[in-house]
Each structure stands twice: as structure tokens, then as C-alpha cells.
């Protein structure tokens, strides 16, 4: 980018070292007097001020607990975190701890703290209140943590070295005693609370055991170890039922066989297979003998022979007896079968009753388990409390303090205040600063040579002067990247690449300087700010300048909208809405130039989304340029080509714009980078202003 050539004068330097040194040299006596006065006051202060001694004791807050037993302590250590250690600083500075040391050491009667001073001497007061004395004592105590370590330093200031060491050690010992006392008090409190709870817990355990026993008795629940439970009874009845069913089946089979056999001889022959009977056996033997005798007799005698009749009669009687015996045996088998069936029915009834009782017992067992669990929980809590009570009783006297004294406060040899080696140089430096200030403020400014006041021009002279001076401010000359013969879109893309690529830092900085100069000429009001970017004669330079300014504002974190005004927009451009320009990457809309449209006003729905609105208007020399359309813009920027005449451009501006328009106008020259390589190396002189 070419250097910015500006016709504006350079600003005076912010700080003139030579003028300040001249003023100091003229007031050197004042400076020396102030230094002497400061040293005199410091010496007087050293003479009247009593020395103060500071004694320091060091504590180590050790977060590790010394385990003398495996018991868990009631009050554990302070802890290893930084906040816990820092909290001990406030504990040592607490009013209760310091008040205890205050009373033990008798500070209330110590003249160093109880003396009322000059005010009490002048008012005649006999003494001061205890609270005032304590506040004086409290201000002398300093407790600090040494960095991020576990070390705490306790310091005390006093006019006597021995007293400072004694009180510092007393504060440390009081703190350590308080830690040990807190642990012992915690053990005692816990023991007392546990003793109160043990009696109640024992009553809870007894009540829970009693509830379990009563429930067992009420629901007849036996101990499984004692035998005779419902399950064992069910098992026994099941076994008996199986045996009874087998006997019943066997009796039924015999009865069915006996019924099927009947009382015939063949059936009687089958009886021994069904059931054994000595009577049947004897009758069958007798029957066989009678039958054999009858057969022999029939072979010898006739059928009407008395022997044959007798034998037939005896054989018939024997058959009758056998039938009678068979019927008796059948009835006996039937009776046995019925008895077995009744036994089976009885056992089934008992088994069903026991199973129903078992289901009820299972429901009762659920309640019993809950009661047992409650009793077991109460017993477990009682055991824990008894164990904890015994542990806390044994922990008395075994807990060590985690605060260890690693440095006992010793009486200091040298006072900490006042220190002449520090006070005298500081007082001399303060006197030097005061003297320099008085010398600079009180010096007489250099007399400037008289200048002739210009004569007040008359009315004709003022009009002529106004026409001559009505020239817009020039912002200088800018060489933009891209070939001179290339189109505006190609040069804008080259400019955008220069912003983003490495090596374009100078171009970016110069553009941002131009943006700051433009913003400095704006009057503050709610966003958006409206800028007109136009050309005097050539339109491409206006597009290049608008793209450069828009990208610069975007790089500065501003939301920028570009509005292009065209006399004859292409179809569809007016209704396209906001689109991103492919060359510049800026949000853009297109508006048509119409006659008598009035000043341009951005739509309300777009005004709240953007900080700056860049209006790309037609060149000033063209007929389409309407000054009324841009009457409300905040600033008008007109670009000139490198070969344009600045005087002719100024004349054209005065013809087309009114005085207020020229006051809101600036100009800048746009050139190609190849033509301005020498200028692109140098910094922008105009932009630096």
C-alpha cells in the first residue's frame, strides 16, 4: 500500500523533555529545599519515636496424625488442604484466643498499652477502656502463612524485646493448648452422648428380641433344630400316604381278583394265588378226597347205592362250605380295601391341612424374618456404639497435637522500626518528587515572540475566503493490490487476500489507521453509522475504496452492510435481499436510484443488525448523483484516480455540494500497487496523524 500523503500539520510532541528539564533547573533551589525539609522531618521522627521490636514464633501445622492405636479419633487432624491450613491463621487471630492471652499476661495494666498518650494528658482523662487497650494489643499481633507451606508465623511488636518474645510464645502455646483441649473435650462429649444412647439401644434390642419370641409362640413356629416342624410332618405324612395308597391298590387288586374268581371249583383253585387260607386248603383237600372216593364208588356201585348217595351228599356239603369260605374271604378282602381307602382319604385330608398350615406359616415366616432383621440391626448398632464408647474412653491422653513449634520467639536484637537506612532514602526521594512538582508547577512559562494579529477581513473578504477554503479534507494516497487493468472484482479479491495472507501486515495496519481516522470524524450517535463512498469521475475506484474500508471495519470487529445504488438494476437484484458479495465477502443489498425519493433511510429490520452502512453511490460527475439522497449520511468519501486533477475535483465538489456537504466530505486517491511500489514501503504519513 502506498504511503498516505497528507497536507495536515503534525501534532506537537506529548512530552517535551527539554522544557521540563529547563523548568527543573530554574527551580533547583526549590528542589533542594524540599529534600532538606524531608530529611529534617525524618531525623526529627527518628529522634522522638520509640523503637519497636518484633519477635516471631513459627508453627508447623502437620496434617499427619500420629497413630498410637488403630482406633479412629473422634476429632481428626486439621487436614492437608490449603484452605484448612489457611483457616488456622484466622483461628490464631480470633478474639477469644487473643483475649485469653491478653488476660493471662496482664496487658490491661501494662503502661505500653494502657497509656492514654498526649490526648489523654491534655484532656485530663485518668484511663481508657479495656476494649481500646485490647484493640491496641490486637494491632500488634501479626499471623501469616509462609507461602503455600504448612508453616505459620506469629509475630508480636512491642517496645521491649523480651516482652515481644514472651507474648508471641504465649499466643503459640495458647493455640496449641486449645487444639489439645478441643480433642479432649470432643472425646468427653462423645463419651457422654454414647453413654446416654447405650441404655436406649439396649432397651431397643430387648424389645426386638421379645417381639420375635412372642411372634413365634403366637404362630406356633418351632425352632428347626428342635425337630417337629411343619415340613417334617408333611414329609412323614407324604411317606405314609404313599404307603397307604400302595396298600389300598394291592387290597383292591385282591378284591377284584376274588370277585372275578367266584365260588366255582375253578375259582376256588385260583384262591391260593389271591390269598392264602388254611380253611380253603383243608376244604379243597377234603373235596378232592370225596371226589376220588365217589369216582371209585361209581365204578363199583350203581348210582342208587347208599354209598354213592352218601359220598355225593358229603361232596355237595364240602362244596357249599368252600363257597361259603370263598364269600367270607371276598368280604374280608373288600373290608381291607375299604379300610385302606379310608386310610388314604384320612392321610390326604391331614396332608392338605398341613400344607395349608405351611402356607400360613410361610407368610408368618416373612414377618418373623423382618422382626429378626430389626432385632439384628438393633443388636449391631448396640455393638458398634459399645465398641466406639470403649475406643473413645481409651483415646484420652493418647492424641497428640498436630501443631508443632519449630521456632521459639527469641528477644530481637535490632528494632524493626524506625529504620534509618530505609527512612532517610525514602524521605529524600519524597522530597525530590515534591520539589520537582513545585518547580514544574510554579515555573514561569517562556515568553513567546509577539506575532502580528491578522486584520479582520470585511464581508466580501470573508465570502471569498469561504469559497477558497471550502475544500474537503484529503486522507492521502493509497495503492491497492491488483493489476491496474484488471476488473474491480479481481482487485477486490486481491485486496482481501492481502488482508489474510502472511506479509500483508503493513497493508492491514495502514487500512486500520484509515478506518480510525474516518471514525474520528464521526459524531457519536446510536448505530448504525452511514458512510457514502463515491467517486469524482471513475466508478471502479469507489468500489475499491468501499471494499477496503468495509473489510477494515470488519477486521476491527464491526458489522458492515454495503448498499449499492444503481440507475438500472438487473432483474431480480432489488428483491434479492441481503447477500454476501463474492469478491469482498461483505453483506450487500442493491437499491435503485429514483428521482425525488428523499434522503436514504435503512429499513428498520436491518438497522439493528449492523454498526456501519456503506453506500456505494454513482460518481459525482454523473447525472444520477443526487445530493438530496445522501443528505443524512455521517460522512461522504470521494475517490480520485491517480491521474485526476485535485483542483478540478475540488471545484466539482463545490458545484454539486453545499457548504455543509463539503464539511462532511473527505477525499482519497486510489492507485494501483505496481505504479506505487516505492510508496508502499514507507509508512503512511497522513494516517499516522
XYZ file of C-alpha atoms in Angstrom:
689
model
C 0.000 0.000 0.000
C 1.336 3.456 -0.831
C 2.209 5.872 1.881
C -0.534 8.253 2.892
C 0.384 11.781 1.838
C -1.440 14.324 3.932
C -1.287 18.082 3.879
C -2.261 18.289 7.553
C 0.287 19.603 10.051
C 1.944 17.179 12.518
C 0.830 17.196 16.164
C 3.223 18.620 18.798
C 5.011 16.027 20.992
C 3.123 14.883 24.051
C 6.110 15.286 26.404
C 8.896 17.834 25.857
C 11.880 16.626 27.909
C 13.912 19.748 27.234
C 11.222 22.113 28.501
C 10.704 20.064 31.663
C 14.432 19.959 32.371
C 14.639 23.730 31.887
C 11.863 24.245 34.439
C 13.576 21.934 36.922
C 16.875 23.758 36.522
C 15.236 27.102 37.146
C 13.592 25.685 40.318
C 16.641 23.782 41.567
C 16.684 25.737 44.806
C 13.096 24.696 45.479
C 14.006 21.048 44.851
C 16.978 21.201 47.230
C 14.874 22.928 49.892
C 12.207 20.215 49.704
C 14.837 17.472 50.001
C 16.364 19.175 53.036
C 12.994 19.650 54.688
C 12.080 15.988 54.139
C 15.400 14.829 55.632
C 14.919 17.150 58.615
C 11.455 15.760 59.265
C 12.811 12.224 59.001
C 15.587 12.971 61.518
C 13.075 14.558 63.881
C 10.850 11.489 63.593
C 13.811 9.230 64.373
C 14.629 11.313 67.430
C 11.158 11.287 69.009
C 9.934 7.792 68.005
C 10.497 4.915 70.405
C 11.977 1.786 68.770
C 9.685 -1.157 68.210
C 10.890 -4.774 68.403
C 9.242 -7.674 66.612
C 9.544 -11.256 67.844
C 8.374 -14.167 65.675
C 7.476 -17.742 66.606
C 6.978 -20.415 63.931
C 4.391 -23.207 63.956
C 4.235 -26.278 61.732
C 0.704 -27.498 61.079
C 1.429 -31.191 60.459
C -1.631 -32.832 58.850
C -0.301 -36.316 59.612
C -1.857 -37.998 62.671
C 0.407 -39.966 64.983
C -1.322 -43.356 65.237
C -0.638 -44.772 68.690
C -3.605 -47.142 68.270
C -5.732 -48.394 65.408
C -8.716 -46.559 66.830
C -10.308 -43.793 64.758
C -10.094 -40.456 66.526
C -13.239 -38.506 67.367
C -11.759 -35.209 66.169
C -9.367 -35.868 63.245
C -6.496 -33.636 62.206
C -6.833 -30.274 60.532
C -6.302 -31.742 57.077
C -3.836 -31.384 54.266
C -5.695 -28.962 52.015
C -4.546 -25.374 51.687
C -7.837 -23.880 52.886
C -7.678 -25.855 56.156
C -4.164 -24.605 56.918
C -5.053 -21.020 55.964
C -8.068 -21.195 58.273
C -5.763 -21.708 61.258
C -4.389 -18.214 60.661
C -7.836 -16.798 61.438
C -8.141 -19.113 64.430
C -4.933 -17.706 65.932
C -6.123 -14.151 65.189
C -9.526 -14.801 66.766
C -10.712 -12.534 69.549
C -11.248 -15.360 72.043
C -7.690 -16.679 71.769
C -6.085 -13.240 71.894
C -8.342 -12.195 74.785
C -7.155 -15.203 76.786
C -3.508 -14.179 76.233
C -4.438 -10.557 76.966
C -5.790 -11.505 80.373
C -3.052 -14.013 81.221
C -0.262 -11.506 80.508
C -1.996 -8.621 82.306
C -1.865 -6.363 79.268
C -4.654 -4.207 80.685
C -2.235 -2.908 83.360
C 0.784 -2.575 81.055
C 1.718 1.117 80.611
C 2.788 0.465 76.998
C -0.827 -0.302 76.064
C -2.814 1.381 78.837
C -1.153 4.797 78.436
C -3.630 7.302 77.044
C -0.992 9.335 75.219
C -0.903 13.049 74.568
C -4.667 13.341 74.046
C -5.414 11.845 77.465
C -2.786 14.108 79.050
C -4.362 17.199 77.506
C -7.937 16.193 78.367
C -7.041 15.012 81.869
C -8.590 11.531 81.413
C -7.487 9.081 84.095
C -7.669 5.875 81.998
C -9.012 4.248 78.875
C -11.452 1.430 78.352
C -10.422 -2.218 78.250
C -11.726 -2.667 74.713
C -9.498 0.158 73.447
C -6.466 -1.410 75.162
C -7.309 -4.780 73.607
C -7.557 -3.267 70.125
C -4.097 -1.746 70.589
C -2.803 -5.153 71.658
C -4.572 -6.842 68.728
C -2.978 -4.483 66.195
C 0.462 -5.551 67.430
C -0.234 -9.222 66.563
C 0.593 -10.455 63.052
C -0.180 -14.005 61.907
C 0.929 -15.027 58.413
C 1.273 -18.233 56.482
C 4.676 -18.784 54.904
C 3.737 -19.059 51.246
C 1.907 -22.284 50.432
C 3.647 -24.279 53.164
C 2.262 -25.656 56.435
C 4.262 -23.114 58.442
C 2.505 -20.256 60.269
C 4.493 -17.360 61.713
C 3.147 -15.496 64.764
C 4.741 -12.096 65.363
C 4.258 -9.508 68.091
C 5.522 -5.932 68.255
C 6.485 -4.248 71.490
C 8.783 -1.555 72.815
C 10.562 -4.212 74.902
C 12.292 -7.106 73.137
C 11.689 -9.582 75.994
C 8.003 -8.706 76.132
C 7.589 -9.209 72.376
C 9.126 -12.693 72.582
C 7.128 -13.640 75.697
C 3.762 -12.659 74.238
C 4.484 -14.312 70.849
C 5.324 -17.585 72.629
C 2.237 -17.217 74.839
C -0.027 -16.911 71.774
C 1.519 -20.041 70.251
C 1.181 -22.068 73.457
C -2.399 -20.919 73.911
C -3.216 -22.071 70.379
C -1.600 -25.499 70.927
C -3.369 -25.916 74.260
C -6.641 -25.043 72.592
C -6.118 -27.746 69.953
C -5.380 -30.380 72.610
C -8.311 -29.197 74.723
C -10.635 -29.369 71.729
C -9.757 -33.009 71.173
C -10.182 -33.942 74.831
C -13.458 -32.041 75.012
C -14.630 -33.803 71.883
C -13.822 -37.189 73.419
C -15.652 -36.302 76.632
C -18.713 -35.058 74.773
C -18.825 -38.160 72.598
C -18.464 -40.445 75.632
C -21.327 -38.702 77.388
C -23.573 -38.915 74.334
C -22.730 -42.576 73.750
C -23.487 -43.425 77.388
C -26.898 -41.817 77.005
C -27.577 -43.759 73.837
C -26.413 -47.164 75.122
C -29.318 -47.559 77.570
C -31.851 -46.710 74.882
C -30.190 -49.087 72.406
C -30.195 -51.917 74.954
C -33.909 -51.370 75.517
C -34.444 -51.456 71.746
C -32.581 -54.774 71.474
C -34.573 -56.341 74.330
C -37.839 -55.161 72.841
C -36.897 -56.559 69.410
C -35.954 -59.986 70.869
C -39.163 -60.096 72.885
C -41.195 -59.323 69.776
C -39.523 -62.216 67.913
C -40.245 -64.692 70.749
C -43.861 -63.607 71.142
C -44.443 -63.931 67.418
C -43.039 -67.488 67.389
C -45.260 -68.533 70.288
C -48.346 -66.882 68.809
C -47.894 -68.553 65.428
C -46.509 -71.865 66.837
C -43.266 -71.568 64.909
C -40.788 -74.160 66.186
C -37.046 -73.993 66.027
C -35.784 -76.142 63.119
C -33.023 -77.560 65.334
C -35.607 -78.962 67.794
C -37.437 -81.042 65.133
C -41.224 -81.464 64.647
C -41.539 -78.657 62.181
C -44.399 -78.491 59.701
C -42.140 -79.540 56.887
C -41.026 -82.681 58.704
C -44.638 -83.543 59.468
C -45.577 -83.000 55.837
C -42.726 -85.256 54.761
C -43.844 -88.001 57.165
C -47.485 -87.807 56.060
C -46.413 -87.883 52.437
C -44.478 -91.093 53.047
C -47.413 -92.651 54.911
C -49.798 -91.593 52.154
C -47.648 -93.232 49.523
C -47.523 -96.477 51.540
C -51.290 -96.338 52.214
C -52.054 -95.786 48.537
C -49.855 -98.783 47.635
C -51.659 -100.988 50.224
C -55.052 -99.779 49.009
C -54.124 -100.545 45.426
C -52.946 -104.026 46.455
C -56.129 -104.697 48.510
C -58.305 -103.528 45.633
C -56.476 -105.861 43.270
C -57.012 -108.852 45.501
C -60.648 -107.943 45.993
C -61.190 -107.609 42.258
C -59.494 -110.960 41.634
C -61.537 -112.670 44.338
C -64.756 -111.230 42.891
C -63.808 -112.320 39.409
C -62.913 -115.880 40.576
C -66.285 -116.518 42.235
C -67.154 -119.743 44.224
C -66.727 -122.282 41.440
C -64.232 -125.057 41.603
C -62.006 -123.244 39.115
C -62.340 -120.108 41.154
C -61.554 -121.971 44.319
C -58.484 -123.314 42.586
C -57.366 -119.719 42.000
C -57.922 -118.642 45.604
C -54.418 -119.653 46.803
C -52.983 -117.265 44.204
C -55.154 -114.440 45.582
C -54.935 -115.065 49.296
C -53.647 -117.910 51.439
C -56.294 -119.632 53.645
C -55.851 -122.893 55.617
C -59.623 -123.466 55.661
C -59.828 -123.344 51.883
C -56.827 -125.621 51.630
C -58.400 -128.132 54.058
C -61.783 -127.994 52.356
C -60.185 -128.359 48.943
C -58.235 -131.426 50.151
C -61.403 -132.915 51.659
C -63.278 -132.143 48.438
C -60.639 -133.893 46.345
C -60.737 -136.957 48.586
C -64.555 -137.144 48.440
C -64.441 -136.709 44.697
C -61.928 -139.585 44.371
C -63.971 -141.844 46.647
C -67.134 -141.011 44.669
C -65.429 -141.870 41.430
C -64.267 -145.226 42.822
C -67.699 -145.980 44.251
C -69.444 -145.143 40.974
C -67.165 -147.605 39.272
C -68.179 -150.323 41.729
C -71.754 -149.469 42.705
C -74.839 -148.278 40.957
C -75.968 -144.713 41.162
C -78.680 -145.501 43.685
C -76.267 -147.197 46.032
C -76.279 -145.698 49.548
C -72.530 -145.231 49.460
C -72.690 -143.215 46.321
C -75.518 -141.060 47.773
C -73.539 -140.518 50.947
C -70.415 -139.547 49.044
C -72.371 -137.157 46.792
C -74.005 -135.591 49.831
C -70.657 -135.113 51.529
C -69.154 -133.706 48.300
C -72.042 -131.213 47.998
C -71.662 -130.130 51.630
C -67.933 -129.653 51.105
C -68.566 -127.505 48.010
C -71.068 -125.433 49.983
C -68.539 -124.907 52.747
C -65.913 -123.898 50.192
C -68.275 -121.360 48.595
C -69.171 -120.009 51.986
C -65.494 -119.672 52.838
C -64.823 -118.008 49.485
C -67.560 -115.433 50.111
C -66.137 -114.769 53.552
C -62.680 -114.234 52.124
C -64.121 -111.902 49.464
C -65.918 -109.874 52.129
C -62.688 -109.750 54.141
C -60.728 -108.501 51.127
C -63.434 -105.888 50.474
C -63.268 -104.752 54.092
C -59.486 -104.467 53.880
C -59.787 -102.489 50.642
C -62.329 -100.104 52.158
C -60.152 -99.697 55.241
C -57.122 -98.885 53.065
C -59.168 -96.344 51.036
C -60.356 -94.655 54.221
C -56.765 -94.521 55.480
C -55.669 -92.908 52.214
C -58.501 -90.333 52.428
C -57.610 -89.558 56.037
C -53.940 -89.077 55.198
C -54.798 -86.848 52.213
C -57.039 -84.725 54.434
C -54.281 -84.354 57.033
C -51.691 -83.587 54.349
C -53.902 -80.889 52.794
C -54.448 -79.374 56.226
C -50.705 -79.350 56.928
C -49.965 -77.773 53.556
C -52.490 -75.017 54.228
C -50.914 -74.510 57.624
C -47.486 -74.412 55.937
C -48.586 -71.604 53.612
C -49.797 -69.602 56.576
C -46.520 -70.394 58.327
C -44.574 -69.088 55.286
C -46.386 -65.749 55.497
C -45.664 -65.665 59.204
C -42.034 -66.515 58.465
C -41.737 -63.377 56.330
C -42.899 -61.254 59.240
C -40.621 -63.232 61.528
C -37.600 -62.559 59.310
C -38.402 -58.857 59.341
C -38.596 -58.907 63.127
C -35.342 -60.826 63.292
C -33.669 -58.344 60.927
C -34.833 -55.451 63.080
C -33.538 -57.187 66.177
C -30.248 -57.960 64.425
C -29.876 -54.319 63.273
C -30.548 -53.036 66.783
C -28.017 -55.505 68.166
C -25.432 -54.465 65.542
C -25.909 -50.770 66.329
C -25.580 -51.523 70.040
C -22.359 -53.435 69.411
C -20.934 -50.558 67.357
C -21.865 -47.997 69.984
C -20.385 -50.118 72.785
C -17.190 -50.574 70.767
C -16.972 -46.852 69.950
C -17.582 -45.913 73.579
C -14.734 -48.148 74.690
C -12.437 -46.741 71.970
C -13.110 -43.101 72.868
C -12.610 -43.909 76.563
C -9.194 -45.383 75.785
C -8.190 -42.459 73.500
C -7.950 -39.998 76.387
C -4.432 -38.718 76.700
C -3.203 -40.564 73.586
C -3.940 -37.884 70.940
C -1.062 -35.620 70.019
C -1.385 -32.047 68.770
C -0.742 -31.525 65.065
C 0.726 -28.057 65.744
C 4.453 -28.233 66.435
C 6.662 -25.312 67.452
C 9.588 -25.229 65.048
C 10.833 -21.795 66.061
C 10.547 -20.287 69.538
C 10.364 -16.485 69.621
C 13.612 -15.005 70.945
C 14.122 -11.379 72.048
C 15.215 -9.477 68.908
C 18.479 -7.561 68.978
C 17.660 -4.850 66.435
C 14.421 -2.835 66.359
C 12.180 -3.267 63.340
C 11.029 0.362 63.372
C 12.148 3.042 62.784
C 14.925 2.033 60.373
C 17.217 4.925 59.453
C 18.653 3.133 56.408
C 15.148 2.912 54.934
C 13.526 6.067 56.272
C 16.221 8.570 55.177
C 16.439 7.486 51.484
C 12.650 7.300 51.200
C 12.224 10.753 52.733
C 14.886 12.140 50.382
C 13.090 10.595 47.381
C 9.749 12.023 48.518
C 11.344 15.442 48.979
C 12.824 15.198 45.485
C 9.420 14.372 43.964
C 7.713 17.178 45.874
C 10.401 19.657 44.874
C 10.206 18.644 41.218
C 6.440 19.043 41.275
C 6.637 22.506 42.822
C 9.373 23.515 40.379
C 7.363 22.430 37.352
C 4.049 23.896 38.538
C 5.436 27.152 39.867
C 7.816 27.969 36.995
C 7.096 30.952 34.671
C 6.346 29.889 31.095
C 8.712 31.011 28.388
C 7.711 34.186 26.691
C 6.844 33.623 23.064
C 7.711 36.234 20.466
C 4.941 38.525 19.527
C 3.092 37.719 16.380
C 1.150 40.167 14.304
C -2.564 39.576 14.574
C -4.218 39.250 11.189
C -6.574 42.003 10.216
C -10.272 41.231 10.383
C -11.480 40.847 6.768
C -14.568 42.600 5.566
C -17.743 40.867 4.351
C -16.516 40.482 0.757
C -13.204 39.120 2.003
C -14.951 36.612 4.275
C -17.099 35.333 1.331
C -14.051 34.994 -0.895
C -12.145 33.253 1.912
C -15.079 30.867 2.451
C -15.141 29.915 -1.239
C -11.400 29.345 -1.245
C -11.298 27.281 1.969
C -14.377 25.134 1.086
C -12.161 22.164 0.155
C -12.719 18.643 1.583
C -10.000 17.148 3.757
C -7.662 14.845 1.883
C -6.939 11.457 3.522
C -3.964 10.827 1.243
C -2.973 8.409 -1.459
C -3.494 4.599 -1.316
C -2.001 1.964 -3.593
C -4.208 -1.152 -3.648
C -3.181 -4.689 -4.690
C -4.083 -5.985 -8.133
C -3.240 -5.175 -11.709
C -4.193 -1.745 -12.947
C -6.039 -3.100 -15.984
C -7.936 -5.797 -14.058
C -11.600 -5.504 -13.144
C -12.870 -4.191 -9.826
C -13.919 -7.662 -8.585
C -10.453 -9.137 -9.263
C -8.707 -6.260 -7.493
C -11.069 -6.576 -4.512
C -10.243 -10.296 -4.241
C -6.532 -9.478 -4.368
C -7.069 -6.888 -1.631
C -8.945 -9.422 0.518
C -6.160 -11.984 0.071
C -3.623 -9.358 1.121
C -5.569 -8.881 4.372
C -5.499 -12.605 5.166
C -2.134 -13.814 3.855
C 1.223 -13.506 5.588
C 3.198 -10.432 4.581
C 0.144 -8.159 4.428
C 0.549 -6.788 7.953
C 1.599 -3.329 6.740
C -1.392 -3.125 4.411
C -3.752 -4.198 7.217
C -2.281 -1.720 9.693
C -2.481 1.183 7.252
C -6.082 0.300 6.417
C -6.983 0.179 10.112
C -5.346 3.581 10.590
C -7.535 4.935 7.771
C -10.587 3.416 9.480
C -9.657 5.099 12.770
C -9.304 8.452 11.030
C -12.725 8.013 9.461
C -14.322 7.043 12.783
C -12.675 10.049 14.469
C -14.582 12.386 12.106
C -17.959 10.881 13.044
C -20.328 12.382 15.608
C -21.374 9.806 18.178
C -24.980 8.595 17.964
C -26.759 5.222 18.103
C -25.688 2.729 15.426
C -25.677 2.338 12.526
C -23.330 4.993 11.098
C -23.875 5.746 7.398
C -20.895 6.438 5.078
C -21.169 7.395 1.396
C -18.334 6.087 -0.775
C -18.406 7.604 -4.239
C -16.014 8.707 -6.964
C -15.485 12.071 -8.530
C -15.447 10.672 -12.056
C -14.376 6.965 -12.125
C -16.726 4.415 -10.502
C -14.218 1.472 -10.086
C -12.096 3.462 -7.611
C -15.211 3.976 -5.439
C -15.868 0.211 -5.340
C -12.229 -0.439 -4.419
C -12.281 2.171 -1.648
C -15.624 0.905 -0.325
C -14.336 -2.690 -0.213
C -11.118 -1.576 1.538
C -12.985 0.438 4.167
C -15.634 -2.271 4.666
C -13.044 -5.041 5.133
C -11.083 -2.790 7.500
C -14.195 -2.160 9.609
C -14.946 -5.882 9.586
C -11.400 -6.631 10.755
C -11.980 -4.137 13.589
C -14.949 -6.218 14.786
C -17.777 -4.139 13.282
C -20.853 -5.415 11.420
C -20.871 -3.772 7.984
C -23.625 -3.628 5.330
C -22.884 -2.451 1.764
C -25.701 -0.771 -0.219
C -25.036 -0.457 -3.971
C -27.046 2.237 -5.807
C -27.641 1.592 -9.482
C -29.569 3.559 -12.059
C -30.808 0.423 -13.844
C -30.506 -2.701 -11.607
C -30.527 -6.107 -13.234
C -33.749 -8.181 -12.931
C -34.059 -9.851 -9.532
C -31.397 -7.762 -7.768
C -33.831 -5.452 -5.973
C -35.771 -8.333 -4.388
C -32.736 -10.495 -3.615
C -32.423 -9.121 -0.073
C -29.104 -9.297 1.781
C -26.477 -11.454 0.048
C -22.748 -11.963 0.559
C -20.654 -10.330 -2.125
C -18.378 -12.945 -3.669
C -15.446 -10.545 -4.080
C -15.414 -8.627 -0.782
C -17.223 -11.135 1.424
C -19.421 -8.341 2.847
C -23.225 -8.416 3.264
C -24.674 -6.430 0.345
C -28.028 -5.199 -0.900
C -28.926 -3.352 -4.153
C -31.108 -0.231 -4.340
C -32.336 1.688 -7.370
C -31.799 5.431 -7.848
C -35.168 7.129 -8.304
C -35.885 10.808 -8.628
C -37.366 12.745 -5.695
C -37.050 9.740 -3.349
C -35.846 11.832 -0.422
C -32.903 11.049 1.886
C -31.911 7.378 2.133
C -33.082 5.581 5.324
C -32.168 1.957 6.047
C -35.019 -0.458 6.700
C -35.880 -0.858 10.382
C -35.460 -4.647 10.288
C -31.849 -4.227 9.100
C -30.830 -1.200 11.171
C -30.437 -3.173 14.388
C -28.120 -5.801 12.834
C -25.289 -3.575 11.579
C -22.880 -0.990 13.005
C -21.884 0.693 9.715
C -23.688 1.087 6.379
C -21.520 1.856 3.314
C -23.471 3.484 0.463
C -21.794 2.937 -2.921
C -23.239 5.831 -4.911
C -22.768 6.890 -8.543
C -19.825 9.175 -9.435
C -20.213 12.830 -8.592
C -19.839 13.873 -12.258
C -22.724 11.711 -13.463
C -26.307 12.867 -13.797
C -27.616 10.108 -11.445
C -25.820 11.604 -8.427
C -28.470 13.177 -6.174
C -27.133 15.115 -3.183
C -30.586 15.021 -1.521
C -30.469 11.192 -1.483
C -27.358 11.308 0.716
C -28.355 14.274 2.856
C -28.380 12.225 6.124
C -25.088 10.358 5.764
C -22.498 10.892 8.500
C -19.518 11.213 6.153
C -19.008 11.340 2.361
C -15.793 9.864 0.902
C -14.944 10.733 -2.705
C -12.193 8.814 -4.501
C -9.852 10.215 -7.109
C -7.923 8.309 -9.742
C -4.143 8.726 -9.814
C -4.304 10.848 -12.955
C -7.153 13.134 -11.848
C -6.536 16.799 -11.024
C -7.283 17.550 -7.379
C -8.111 21.198 -8.084
C -10.685 20.254 -10.715
C -12.180 17.681 -8.342
C -12.466 20.333 -5.611
C -14.222 22.657 -7.998
C -16.700 19.932 -8.975
C -17.415 19.237 -5.306
C -18.185 22.897 -4.650
C -20.576 22.905 -7.603
C -22.532 19.783 -6.621
C -22.477 20.040 -2.791
C -23.494 22.724 -0.365
C -21.234 24.049 2.399
C -22.490 21.531 4.984
C -21.950 18.721 2.479
C -18.360 19.785 1.868
C -17.829 19.941 5.644
C -18.898 16.275 5.852
C -16.704 15.245 2.892
C -13.185 13.823 2.557
C -11.175 12.721 -0.464
C -8.595 10.000 -1.036
C -6.566 8.961 -4.058
C -6.711 5.316 -5.231
C -3.838 3.989 -7.351
C -2.575 0.602 -8.496
C 0.147 -1.033 -6.422
C 2.503 -1.587 -9.377
C 2.608 2.122 -10.007
C 3.284 2.902 -6.351
C 5.834 0.314 -5.188
C 8.095 2.944 -3.652
C 5.272 4.476 -1.690
C 4.038 1.066 -0.476
C 7.248 0.555 1.535
C 7.062 3.804 3.506
C 4.560 4.262 6.381
C 1.501 6.390 5.791
C 2.288 9.877 6.952
C -1.287 11.109 6.795
C -2.732 8.007 8.510
C -0.327 8.432 11.430
C -1.987 11.749 12.259
